[in-house]
């Protein structure tokens, strides 16, 4: 049969092994010529001393050759939302902007109705992840305790703290808005969002959520490995600055992901009349947005996009 080239044989023999040592995880790349020890991963810490990303070694394979390489990848950490000592949900999330996540999740999931109903937030690093410990005002604490008593079983990710199909597809506030955004402005805003995605620029592996307000541009943006986490973080960032409802209702939420139903639900809770994304919506997301009065704009690219619901909010030049 055909003879394999030396490079192909090297690739066959190559293997990646992870070894523990005092400096962290090191990658050993071996081939017929011997072994090469690559440096251990390095982390980029945020202002709280946590690492949203990690630089690791990899074997970069091309059509003719392979070689060790370095790449940044996002961290994914188990983050528990703990209210008054009881865990409500555990999410896999990027360990950054956690105060925003705690507040935005609480608002978007209906645990609280306003930021003032949280008495305190504590971030506790644990061996297996991070706990966001929130202490609620008395009336909210009683309401949450009653909700827990009626819960049938464990909760999952995305639609959290629900115990029935009816609650998963809960009624949403009707969005009534006369806002109109020119199509060109929406395209330009989505293009501008890429410049605000520092973590994605480093890792190419995280989602972003942003709020674009006509006349002001993008006023806030957050990133996370989970698209719904990114939107919760955005909601929390807006709420912490005291401008959540007013600003969300006067602009468009931008997402660098597909549009799933939980994004529509969170956008409705935030009061946003327009939700735009680089990918298309699911069928359930479309039906939910239509019922809530939200304009869905998908597949937003430099050459245009598609509007699936409530198109009157998009200003289109007519030739």
C-alpha atoms as a printed R data frame, in Angstrom:
    type eleno elety resid chain resno       x      y      z
1   ATOM     1    CA   UNK     A     1   0.000  0.000  0.000
2   ATOM     2    CA   UNK     A     2   0.873  3.670  0.105
3   ATOM     3    CA   UNK     A     3   3.735  4.703  2.384
4   ATOM     4    CA   UNK     A     4   2.954  7.262  5.099
5   ATOM     5    CA   UNK     A     5   5.211 10.318  5.166
6   ATOM     6    CA   UNK     A     6   7.396 11.007  8.183
7   ATOM     7    CA   UNK     A     7   5.120 13.898  9.147
8   ATOM     8    CA   UNK     A     8   2.072 11.653  8.984
9   ATOM     9    CA   UNK     A     9   3.820  9.010 11.089
10  ATOM    10    CA   UNK     A    10   4.754 11.686 13.617
11  ATOM    11    CA   UNK     A    11   1.134 12.711 13.795
12  ATOM    12    CA   UNK     A    12   0.048  9.118 14.346
13  ATOM    13    CA   UNK     A    13   2.569  8.715 17.142
14  ATOM    14    CA   UNK     A    14   1.837 12.118 18.674
15  ATOM    15    CA   UNK     A    15  -0.202 12.171 21.830
16  ATOM    16    CA   UNK     A    16  -1.206 14.755 24.413
17  ATOM    17    CA   UNK     A    17  -0.977 13.864 28.102
18  ATOM    18    CA   UNK     A    18  -1.831 16.109 31.053
19  ATOM    19    CA   UNK     A    19   0.465 15.809 34.074
20  ATOM    20    CA   UNK     A    20   0.082 17.364 37.525
21  ATOM    21    CA   UNK     A    21   2.997 19.356 38.822
22  ATOM    22    CA   UNK     A    22   3.397 22.276 41.263
23  ATOM    23    CA   UNK     A    23   2.968 24.874 38.500
24  ATOM    24    CA   UNK     A    24  -0.390 23.551 37.311
25  ATOM    25    CA   UNK     A    25  -1.278 21.364 34.332
26  ATOM    26    CA   UNK     A    26   1.508 20.793 31.836
27  ATOM    27    CA   UNK     A    27   1.052 19.249 28.408
28  ATOM    28    CA   UNK     A    28   3.609 16.737 27.166
29  ATOM    29    CA   UNK     A    29   3.750 16.297 23.389
30  ATOM    30    CA   UNK     A    30   5.572 13.149 22.299
31  ATOM    31    CA   UNK     A    31   6.576 11.727 18.932
32  ATOM    32    CA   UNK     A    32   9.194  9.344 17.607
33  ATOM    33    CA   UNK     A    33  11.913 11.906 18.191
34  ATOM    34    CA   UNK     A    34  11.226 12.254 21.923
35  ATOM    35    CA   UNK     A    35   9.171 14.487 24.173
36  ATOM    36    CA   UNK     A    36   8.722 18.235 24.405
37  ATOM    37    CA   UNK     A    37   7.441 19.751 27.648
38  ATOM    38    CA   UNK     A    38   5.277 22.786 27.064
39  ATOM    39    CA   UNK     A    39   4.699 25.519 29.668
40  ATOM    40    CA   UNK     A    40   1.790 25.112 32.095
41  ATOM    41    CA   UNK     A    41  -1.440 27.039 31.552
42  ATOM    42    CA   UNK     A    42  -1.515 30.670 32.617
43  ATOM    43    CA   UNK     A    43  -4.572 32.584 33.761
44  ATOM    44    CA   UNK     A    44  -5.704 36.160 33.145
45  ATOM    45    CA   UNK     A    45  -7.247 37.411 36.393
46  ATOM    46    CA   UNK     A    46 -10.131 39.852 36.627
47  ATOM    47    CA   UNK     A    47 -10.331 42.646 39.205
48  ATOM    48    CA   UNK     A    48 -11.560 40.156 41.838
49  ATOM    49    CA   UNK     A    49  -8.613 37.816 41.314
50  ATOM    50    CA   UNK     A    50 -10.637 35.225 39.390
51  ATOM    51    CA   UNK     A    51  -9.671 33.899 35.988
52  ATOM    52    CA   UNK     A    52 -12.294 34.225 33.213
53  ATOM    53    CA   UNK     A    53  -9.843 32.628 30.793
54  ATOM    54    CA   UNK     A    54  -6.880 30.248 30.790
55  ATOM    55    CA   UNK     A    55  -4.019 30.019 28.314
56  ATOM    56    CA   UNK     A    56  -3.290 26.370 27.526
57  ATOM    57    CA   UNK     A    57  -1.131 24.323 25.204
58  ATOM    58    CA   UNK     A    58  -2.535 22.423 22.256
59  ATOM    59    CA   UNK     A    59  -1.340 20.489 19.233
60  ATOM    60    CA   UNK     A    60  -2.050 22.583 16.158
61  ATOM    61    CA   UNK     A    61  -2.566 20.256 13.204
62  ATOM    62    CA   UNK     A    62  -2.314 21.423  9.601
63  ATOM    63    CA   UNK     A    63  -2.536 19.575  6.280
64  ATOM    64    CA   UNK     A    64   1.248 19.034  6.180
65  ATOM    65    CA   UNK     A    65   2.591 19.526  9.698
66  ATOM    66    CA   UNK     A    66   1.734 19.794 13.359
67  ATOM    67    CA   UNK     A    67   3.288 21.823 16.142
68  ATOM    68    CA   UNK     A    68   2.651 22.893 19.732
69  ATOM    69    CA   UNK     A    69   0.632 26.096 20.103
70  ATOM    70    CA   UNK     A    70  -0.787 28.327 22.799
71  ATOM    71    CA   UNK     A    71  -4.467 29.299 22.986
72  ATOM    72    CA   UNK     A    72  -6.716 31.120 25.443
73  ATOM    73    CA   UNK     A    73  -9.909 29.303 26.395
74  ATOM    74    CA   UNK     A    74 -12.743 30.545 28.633
75  ATOM    75    CA   UNK     A    75 -13.201 29.267 32.145
76  ATOM    76    CA   UNK     A    76 -16.503 27.543 32.957
77  ATOM    77    CA   UNK     A    77 -17.349 27.355 36.636
78  ATOM    78    CA   UNK     A    78 -20.264 25.975 38.634
79  ATOM    79    CA   UNK     A    79 -21.997 29.027 40.133
80  ATOM    80    CA   UNK     A    80 -24.684 28.412 42.747
81  ATOM    81    CA   UNK     A    81 -27.383 31.004 43.379
82  ATOM    82    CA   UNK     A    82 -28.081 30.716 47.110
83  ATOM    83    CA   UNK     A    83 -30.944 32.716 48.629
84  ATOM    84    CA   UNK     A    84 -31.218 33.002 52.407
85  ATOM    85    CA   UNK     A    85 -29.164 29.837 52.810
86  ATOM    86    CA   UNK     A    86 -30.998 27.693 50.223
87  ATOM    87    CA   UNK     A    87 -29.721 26.897 46.717
88  ATOM    88    CA   UNK     A    88 -32.130 27.963 43.974
89  ATOM    89    CA   UNK     A    89 -30.044 27.040 40.918
90  ATOM    90    CA   UNK     A    90 -26.561 25.996 39.853
91  ATOM    91    CA   UNK     A    91 -25.383 27.421 36.545
92  ATOM    92    CA   UNK     A    92 -22.256 26.816 34.505
93  ATOM    93    CA   UNK     A    93 -20.916 30.309 33.939
94  ATOM    94    CA   UNK     A    94 -17.861 32.467 33.305
95  ATOM    95    CA   UNK     A    95 -16.472 33.616 36.686
96  ATOM    96    CA   UNK     A    96 -16.632 37.346 35.900
97  ATOM    97    CA   UNK     A    97 -19.165 40.121 36.615
98  ATOM    98    CA   UNK     A    98 -20.707 37.870 39.251
99  ATOM    99    CA   UNK     A    99 -22.490 40.663 41.134
100 ATOM   100    CA   UNK     A   100 -24.232 41.579 37.879
101 ATOM   101    CA   UNK     A   101 -25.105 37.909 37.345
102 ATOM   102    CA   UNK     A   102 -26.583 37.551 40.821
103 ATOM   103    CA   UNK     A   103 -28.751 40.628 40.465
104 ATOM   104    CA   UNK     A   104 -29.766 40.049 36.835
105 ATOM   105    CA   UNK     A   105 -30.646 36.388 37.402
106 ATOM   106    CA   UNK     A   106 -32.747 37.348 40.431
107 ATOM   107    CA   UNK     A   107 -34.671 39.939 38.416
108 ATOM   108    CA   UNK     A   108 -35.122 37.904 35.240
109 ATOM   109    CA   UNK     A   109 -36.210 34.748 37.079
110 ATOM   110    CA   UNK     A   110 -38.725 36.609 39.237
111 ATOM   111    CA   UNK     A   111 -37.010 35.981 42.556
112 ATOM   112    CA   UNK     A   112 -37.159 39.747 43.176
113 ATOM   113    CA   UNK     A   113 -39.019 42.609 41.580
114 ATOM   114    CA   UNK     A   114 -36.431 45.309 42.218
115 ATOM   115    CA   UNK     A   115 -32.765 45.539 43.150
116 ATOM   116    CA   UNK     A   116 -33.651 47.075 46.519
117 ATOM   117    CA   UNK     A   117 -35.215 43.758 47.591
118 ATOM   118    CA   UNK     A   118 -31.732 42.259 47.941
119 ATOM   119    CA   UNK     A   119 -30.236 43.117 51.315
120 ATOM   120    CA   UNK     A   120 -26.737 41.854 50.526
121 ATOM   121    CA   UNK     A   121 -24.702 39.770 48.089
122 ATOM   122    CA   UNK     A   122 -21.697 37.710 49.119
123 ATOM   123    CA   UNK     A   123 -19.405 35.876 46.695
124 ATOM   124    CA   UNK     A   124 -17.881 32.777 48.273
125 ATOM   125    CA   UNK     A   125 -15.222 30.740 46.512
126 ATOM   126    CA   UNK     A   126 -15.640 27.012 47.116
127 ATOM   127    CA   UNK     A   127 -13.526 23.989 46.171
128 ATOM   128    CA   UNK     A   128 -15.909 22.971 43.388
129 ATOM   129    CA   UNK     A   129 -17.141 26.378 42.270
130 ATOM   130    CA   UNK     A   130 -18.561 29.678 43.485
131 ATOM   131    CA   UNK     A   131 -21.560 30.463 45.666
132 ATOM   132    CA   UNK     A   132 -23.456 33.710 45.166
133 ATOM   133    CA   UNK     A   133 -25.110 34.179 48.532
134 ATOM   134    CA   UNK     A   134 -28.017 36.600 48.459
135 ATOM   135    CA   UNK     A   135 -30.063 37.740 51.438
136 ATOM   136    CA   UNK     A   136 -33.543 39.005 50.590
137 ATOM   137    CA   UNK     A   137 -35.955 41.467 52.144
138 ATOM   138    CA   UNK     A   138 -38.436 39.751 54.451
139 ATOM   139    CA   UNK     A   139 -41.439 39.700 52.095
140 ATOM   140    CA   UNK     A   140 -39.406 38.300 49.210
141 ATOM   141    CA   UNK     A   141 -37.787 35.718 51.468
142 ATOM   142    CA   UNK     A   142 -41.226 34.480 52.575
143 ATOM   143    CA   UNK     A   143 -42.459 34.309 48.969
144 ATOM   144    CA   UNK     A   144 -39.412 32.313 47.881
145 ATOM   145    CA   UNK     A   145 -39.782 29.931 50.822
146 ATOM   146    CA   UNK     A   146 -43.362 29.217 49.793
147 ATOM   147    CA   UNK     A   147 -42.293 28.610 46.205
148 ATOM   148    CA   UNK     A   148 -39.699 26.105 47.369
149 ATOM   149    CA   UNK     A   149 -42.239 24.172 49.440
150 ATOM   150    CA   UNK     A   150 -44.367 23.528 46.350
151 ATOM   151    CA   UNK     A   151 -41.501 22.501 44.093
152 ATOM   152    CA   UNK     A   152 -41.726 18.955 42.785
153 ATOM   153    CA   UNK     A   153 -38.116 18.235 41.954
154 ATOM   154    CA   UNK     A   154 -34.680 19.558 40.947
155 ATOM   155    CA   UNK     A   155 -34.240 22.420 38.547
156 ATOM   156    CA   UNK     A   156 -32.140 22.727 35.430
157 ATOM   157    CA   UNK     A   157 -30.214 25.332 33.469
158 ATOM   158    CA   UNK     A   158 -31.753 28.064 31.311
159 ATOM   159    CA   UNK     A   159 -35.266 27.859 32.774
160 ATOM   160    CA   UNK     A   160 -34.431 27.734 36.459
161 ATOM   161    CA   UNK     A   161 -36.458 27.300 39.600
162 ATOM   162    CA   UNK     A   162 -39.583 26.034 37.805
163 ATOM   163    CA   UNK     A   163 -41.544 22.920 38.640
164 ATOM   164    CA   UNK     A   164 -44.068 22.631 35.797
165 ATOM   165    CA   UNK     A   165 -44.433 23.117 32.058
166 ATOM   166    CA   UNK     A   166 -46.910 25.915 32.674
167 ATOM   167    CA   UNK     A   167 -44.388 27.823 34.777
168 ATOM   168    CA   UNK     A   168 -41.659 27.238 32.198
169 ATOM   169    CA   UNK     A   169 -43.870 29.000 29.627
170 ATOM   170    CA   UNK     A   170 -45.171 31.573 32.081
171 ATOM   171    CA   UNK     A   171 -47.186 34.612 30.880
172 ATOM   172    CA   UNK     A   172 -44.987 37.565 30.020
173 ATOM   173    CA   UNK     A   173 -45.617 41.292 30.329
174 ATOM   174    CA   UNK     A   174 -46.926 42.794 27.100
175 ATOM   175    CA   UNK     A   175 -44.424 45.137 25.484
176 ATOM   176    CA   UNK     A   176 -46.044 48.310 24.178
177 ATOM   177    CA   UNK     A   177 -43.555 50.600 22.499
178 ATOM   178    CA   UNK     A   178 -43.470 53.122 19.678
179 ATOM   179    CA   UNK     A   179 -39.694 52.822 19.420
180 ATOM   180    CA   UNK     A   180 -38.302 52.679 15.884
181 ATOM   181    CA   UNK     A   181 -34.674 51.932 15.067
182 ATOM   182    CA   UNK     A   182 -33.324 52.380 11.527
183 ATOM   183    CA   UNK     A   183 -32.064 49.129 10.027
184 ATOM   184    CA   UNK     A   184 -28.670 50.710  9.324
185 ATOM   185    CA   UNK     A   185 -28.284 51.655 13.003
186 ATOM   186    CA   UNK     A   186 -29.033 48.097 14.133
187 ATOM   187    CA   UNK     A   187 -26.455 46.700 11.715
188 ATOM   188    CA   UNK     A   188 -23.867 49.247 12.870
189 ATOM   189    CA   UNK     A   189 -24.589 48.448 16.531
190 ATOM   190    CA   UNK     A   190 -24.074 44.727 16.010
191 ATOM   191    CA   UNK     A   191 -20.820 45.466 14.202
192 ATOM   192    CA   UNK     A   192 -19.683 47.724 17.073
193 ATOM   193    CA   UNK     A   193 -20.418 45.003 19.632
194 ATOM   194    CA   UNK     A   194 -17.467 42.930 18.437
195 ATOM   195    CA   UNK     A   195 -15.079 45.663 19.623
196 ATOM   196    CA   UNK     A   196 -16.528 45.359 23.146
197 ATOM   197    CA   UNK     A   197 -16.029 41.586 23.398
198 ATOM   198    CA   UNK     A   198 -12.613 41.435 25.021
199 ATOM   199    CA   UNK     A   199 -13.019 37.876 26.321
200 ATOM   200    CA   UNK     A   200 -14.343 36.551 23.030
201 ATOM   201    CA   UNK     A   201 -11.540 38.274 21.173
202 ATOM   202    CA   UNK     A   202  -9.145 36.360 23.413
203 ATOM   203    CA   UNK     A   203 -10.916 32.975 23.376
204 ATOM   204    CA   UNK     A   204 -13.368 32.896 20.413
205 ATOM   205    CA   UNK     A   205 -15.722 30.889 22.612
206 ATOM   206    CA   UNK     A   206 -18.135 33.121 24.579
207 ATOM   207    CA   UNK     A   207 -21.421 34.924 23.962
208 ATOM   208    CA   UNK     A   208 -22.202 38.596 24.494
209 ATOM   209    CA   UNK     A   209 -25.346 40.528 25.367
210 ATOM   210    CA   UNK     A   210 -25.569 44.289 24.978
211 ATOM   211    CA   UNK     A   211 -28.079 47.118 25.084
212 ATOM   212    CA   UNK     A   212 -28.105 49.580 22.197
213 ATOM   213    CA   UNK     A   213 -29.946 52.877 22.724
214 ATOM   214    CA   UNK     A   214 -30.489 55.206 19.740
215 ATOM   215    CA   UNK     A   215 -28.481 58.383 20.140
216 ATOM   216    CA   UNK     A   216 -26.269 56.837 22.830
217 ATOM   217    CA   UNK     A   217 -24.893 53.692 21.214
218 ATOM   218    CA   UNK     A   218 -24.138 50.544 23.212
219 ATOM   219    CA   UNK     A   219 -24.435 51.581 26.849
220 ATOM   220    CA   UNK     A   220 -23.563 48.212 28.438
221 ATOM   221    CA   UNK     A   221 -22.269 44.793 27.366
222 ATOM   222    CA   UNK     A   222 -21.476 41.566 29.187
223 ATOM   223    CA   UNK     A   223 -19.922 38.217 28.151
224 ATOM   224    CA   UNK     A   224 -20.332 34.627 29.321
225 ATOM   225    CA   UNK     A   225 -20.015 31.051 28.085
226 ATOM   226    CA   UNK     A   226 -23.802 30.842 28.396
227 ATOM   227    CA   UNK     A   227 -25.995 33.127 26.296
228 ATOM   228    CA   UNK     A   228 -28.678 33.386 28.997
229 ATOM   229    CA   UNK     A   229 -25.991 34.110 31.602
230 ATOM   230    CA   UNK     A   230 -24.685 36.960 29.444
231 ATOM   231    CA   UNK     A   231 -28.186 38.445 29.290
232 ATOM   232    CA   UNK     A   232 -28.650 38.080 33.052
233 ATOM   233    CA   UNK     A   233 -25.335 39.855 33.578
234 ATOM   234    CA   UNK     A   234 -26.484 42.665 31.289
235 ATOM   235    CA   UNK     A   235 -29.726 43.001 33.255
236 ATOM   236    CA   UNK     A   236 -27.761 43.125 36.483
237 ATOM   237    CA   UNK     A   237 -25.332 45.724 35.154
238 ATOM   238    CA   UNK     A   238 -28.215 47.975 34.131
239 ATOM   239    CA   UNK     A   239 -30.008 47.492 37.445
240 ATOM   240    CA   UNK     A   240 -26.904 48.233 39.483
241 ATOM   241    CA   UNK     A   241 -26.612 51.537 37.628
242 ATOM   242    CA   UNK     A   242 -30.282 52.292 38.325
243 ATOM   243    CA   UNK     A   243 -31.339 52.378 34.684
244 ATOM   244    CA   UNK     A   244 -32.660 48.900 33.904
245 ATOM   245    CA   UNK     A   245 -36.321 49.384 32.973
246 ATOM   246    CA   UNK     A   246 -36.037 52.864 31.481
247 ATOM   247    CA   UNK     A   247 -33.056 52.050 29.297
248 ATOM   248    CA   UNK     A   248 -34.108 48.566 28.207
249 ATOM   249    CA   UNK     A   249 -37.464 49.928 27.045
250 ATOM   250    CA   UNK     A   250 -35.767 52.601 24.958
251 ATOM   251    CA   UNK     A   251 -33.399 50.371 23.016
252 ATOM   252    CA   UNK     A   252 -32.578 46.988 21.524
253 ATOM   253    CA   UNK     A   253 -30.936 44.003 23.165
254 ATOM   254    CA   UNK     A   254 -28.155 42.548 21.005
255 ATOM   255    CA   UNK     A   255 -27.094 38.888 21.278
256 ATOM   256    CA   UNK     A   256 -24.217 37.034 19.623
257 ATOM   257    CA   UNK     A   257 -26.110 33.750 19.611
258 ATOM   258    CA   UNK     A   258 -29.265 32.100 18.390
259 ATOM   259    CA   UNK     A   259 -32.513 33.379 19.887
260 ATOM   260    CA   UNK     A   260 -33.967 30.761 22.223
261 ATOM   261    CA   UNK     A   261 -37.147 31.104 24.236
262 ATOM   262    CA   UNK     A   262 -35.446 31.942 27.538
263 ATOM   263    CA   UNK     A   263 -33.791 34.959 25.902
264 ATOM   264    CA   UNK     A   264 -37.198 36.216 24.778
265 ATOM   265    CA   UNK     A   265 -38.568 35.685 28.289
266 ATOM   266    CA   UNK     A   266 -35.709 37.593 29.890
267 ATOM   267    CA   UNK     A   267 -35.973 40.399 27.310
268 ATOM   268    CA   UNK     A   268 -39.681 40.741 28.103
269 ATOM   269    CA   UNK     A   269 -38.994 40.913 31.850
270 ATOM   270    CA   UNK     A   270 -36.417 43.615 31.128
271 ATOM   271    CA   UNK     A   271 -38.975 45.529 29.048
272 ATOM   272    CA   UNK     A   272 -37.006 45.512 25.795
273 ATOM   273    CA   UNK     A   273 -39.128 46.005 22.637
274 ATOM   274    CA   UNK     A   274 -36.436 44.720 20.236
275 ATOM   275    CA   UNK     A   275 -34.236 41.625 20.473
276 ATOM   276    CA   UNK     A   276 -31.625 41.200 17.735
277 ATOM   277    CA   UNK     A   277 -29.074 38.429 17.238
278 ATOM   278    CA   UNK     A   278 -26.529 37.116 14.774
279 ATOM   279    CA   UNK     A   279 -28.427 33.828 14.406
280 ATOM   280    CA   UNK     A   280 -32.051 32.840 13.866
281 ATOM   281    CA   UNK     A   281 -34.760 32.272 16.482
282 ATOM   282    CA   UNK     A   282 -36.275 28.943 17.389
283 ATOM   283    CA   UNK     A   283 -39.928 28.434 16.532
284 ATOM   284    CA   UNK     A   284 -40.955 28.667 20.193
285 ATOM   285    CA   UNK     A   285 -38.943 31.865 20.625
286 ATOM   286    CA   UNK     A   286 -40.712 33.366 17.615
287 ATOM   287    CA   UNK     A   287 -44.169 32.486 18.924
288 ATOM   288    CA   UNK     A   288 -43.314 33.767 22.394
289 ATOM   289    CA   UNK     A   289 -41.931 37.058 21.063
290 ATOM   290    CA   UNK     A   290 -44.955 37.569 18.859
291 ATOM   291    CA   UNK     A   291 -47.281 37.051 21.809
292 ATOM   292    CA   UNK     A   292 -45.278 39.410 24.043
293 ATOM   293    CA   UNK     A   293 -45.022 42.174 21.434
294 ATOM   294    CA   UNK     A   294 -41.261 41.913 20.956
295 ATOM   295    CA   UNK     A   295 -39.589 42.575 17.621
296 ATOM   296    CA   UNK     A   296 -37.236 39.711 16.716
297 ATOM   297    CA   UNK     A   297 -34.431 40.505 14.281
298 ATOM   298    CA   UNK     A   298 -32.204 37.568 13.394
299 ATOM   299    CA   UNK     A   299 -29.181 36.747 11.269
300 ATOM   300    CA   UNK     A   300 -27.918 40.327 11.613
301 ATOM   301    CA   UNK     A   301 -25.022 40.793  9.206
302 ATOM   302    CA   UNK     A   302 -23.350 43.709  7.450
303 ATOM   303    CA   UNK     A   303 -25.567 43.151  4.395
304 ATOM   304    CA   UNK     A   304 -28.860 43.063  6.313
305 ATOM   305    CA   UNK     A   305 -31.024 40.881  8.548
306 ATOM   306    CA   UNK     A   306 -34.439 39.249  8.820
307 ATOM   307    CA   UNK     A   307 -37.304 40.516 10.984
308 ATOM   308    CA   UNK     A   308 -39.597 37.749 12.231
309 ATOM   309    CA   UNK     A   309 -42.097 39.595 14.454
310 ATOM   310    CA   UNK     A   310 -43.410 43.135 14.873
311 ATOM   311    CA   UNK     A   311 -41.451 44.598 11.913
312 ATOM   312    CA   UNK     A   312 -42.912 48.099 12.318
313 ATOM   313    CA   UNK     A   313 -40.186 48.952 14.845
314 ATOM   314    CA   UNK     A   314 -37.467 48.657 12.195
315 ATOM   315    CA   UNK     A   315 -37.032 51.676  9.993
316 ATOM   316    CA   UNK     A   316 -36.376 50.630  6.393
317 ATOM   317    CA   UNK     A   317 -35.359 52.943  3.561
318 ATOM   318    CA   UNK     A   318 -37.557 52.479  0.561
319 ATOM   319    CA   UNK     A   319 -36.087 52.976 -2.881
